């Protein structure tokens, strides 16, 4: 990979946190560019803003530009204000379409990659690998991976490096059905159906700014919970699991959970109107639904 | 004053004997110019060491008394602006020998009587300098003795609202300017002197031990507590009289001291990270620090007994972080010592208002520093403790990573800091609390290098029993515990943990402990619970008396 496009989709994010993220990206890019093991020659940074009003002022953008220019790597940076909430998936697709770099590094705005992260992700993006995923801290993702190869079922969108050729071949994220949640699961599974493998890279560390709840639970916001329920139903449709869909809907019907009800109502209405994903042939070959997760787990969090 | 006649063992000759010994051990024999000499008490002990004496005093009666005893003496006003010339005149008049024979200038029990000690010491510096020119191979000393008003006996009385001026002693009614060690040090530095020796009078019991039965004095519980706190706060808690020798500081030393003052404002938090540079987990810990929302902290990265290559790799890692973090990480190499050595070395250089520990295998949320800050704002001076969860990890040799989690987060520790809980066992992992550096400095808190385990618990308990603790409800740290071989829990055997635990309690129990309000009720309930359980187990009959420990 000679070129990498780093992309961050914003939605009402704190400018201070974005400056800090820019510093981290510049440090990681600088280290990867200097790493003799990679053939990396150029890194560009693209921001796409889905907020109603630009969340970065001219001054903020200037600070970010100065930071990435000064911190060793000398990155080019661009800012695009979408003027609409495209969701993280739609925003990522739009930013990917704006570039032609060999690899696309998708980063959530609430992350902070270690300086070694990009070099490690690049090193793992071997032939046949469509995406390499960083290890999140402080809440490490619990899904299983092969401890020797890193092969895993899907890659989280918080910090993943995609091979552009693979990303483009499968059409990128599905922003229609998965604007916020499970867009990464869906994309990973379509990549695998296309023959690519997905790798978890434990040595690529990224801080993902999530609070830990009382009692050690991983917290979900209401929006996240609703989007997540709906996304699960779309995944059942696309990857051919009507049995799980029926069971989910039956359990939801008796659950005292208004968020779950709202998600089911939207699913039902849209599906009745024909707004549902087509079933993918052979989808069951890659899709895994294990105890409510999309891959076997190494361990579990409460909540 | 009758009740002042307490045999506290101090006589002014103690000071003069010590001053003479200090001079004799610091320079070769010659004349000592004794400014404010009184009746020349210093002459006799000096004579034992082969030194001559010129006594100069402002009181003609004292001068006459010295002369009657056949001693060289003269009259002098110490406040005179031409003090240097007057001393040289007196040396000539007294015919004690030429200027080159002056080995020292003494100011014993004088400075505290001066309204403007800076001015007089400034002239004393000029005097010593002028005499040094005549004796360049062994320049004269300045020797001073000054009573210490920060003596524990005075601290104990102030605690109860007493400040008893007396005819003699620490609060002699003729003392105009009062000194503790810090003020003396500052005065001497500011007037151009550098300390070269000391022979302080250490006197645990002073003339201030009155009235009898004052509860903050002596062997009362409060008295022992006050003495413990005061003597830990600075080494001079029981110093009655500072007896110190100085030489004129070279100009470059004086200016270097000024230049070394760090103008940068101290950070809120000093984070001590101890590492042997053996694990990749340090990347996690540093990245989590880089992502803090509140970045007002420094990191003291203590490379302890690290292999050179591994240490270099860590330094290279630090250097590869964004400069915003990198410039706040200070790497120190510590080649020797036990687990506590790097922690204590870090404490010695920490600049933060608070100090916290983050081991290289633990990880924190972005609110870690923020939670400590909130607690410090709510309850300044107290230990701040936030919630912490455990995640079990294990080594994974041969895999892509050298370690991996094997559990989710387990809330193994209580939500709030509870002192008595912590007496039973440590319920706060090192990454879960921050201690005010004011407490660390005031109590001379250290990590116990004699312990193989539990050093953090002892540190926390020692701080909390004096400062108390403020709890923050946020979960801000993940204490990663090693399953199988790995961390110190696995390295040390169970018996070591038990032994060290008991040792910590025994050490803390050598001095009184303050417990927070409510503790007595809790202890009462614990005793009741013990009694109830003993009844249930048939170990106690209904008519047995209440349980006694």
Short mmCIF file of C-alpha atoms in Angstrom, two decimals, chain A residues 215-216 300-301, chain B residues 388-392 406-413 479 483:
data_model
loop_
_atom_site.label_atom_id
_atom_site.label_comp_id
_atom_site.label_asym_id
_atom_site.label_seq_id
_atom_site.Cartn_x
_atom_site.Cartn_y
_atom_site.Cartn_z
CA UNK A 215 -20.89 -2.69 37.70
CA UNK A 216 -18.64 -3.01 34.68
CA UNK A 300 -18.60 -11.33 27.77
CA UNK A 301 -19.34 -7.93 29.22
CA UNK B 388 -12.36 0.52 39.11
CA UNK B 389 -13.24 -2.76 37.45
CA UNK B 390 -11.14 -5.86 37.03
CA UNK B 391 -10.45 -7.58 33.76
CA UNK B 392 -8.61 -10.86 33.84
CA UNK B 406 -10.16 -13.68 29.27
CA UNK B 407 -13.03 -11.95 31.04
CA UNK B 408 -15.32 -8.97 30.83
CA UNK B 409 -15.27 -6.32 33.55
CA UNK B 410 -15.83 -7.54 37.07
CA UNK B 411 -16.88 -5.02 39.72
CA UNK B 412 -14.75 -6.61 42.43
CA UNK B 413 -14.23 -3.47 44.48
CA UNK B 479 -7.25 -3.12 36.69
CA UNK B 483 -4.38 -15.28 35.37
#
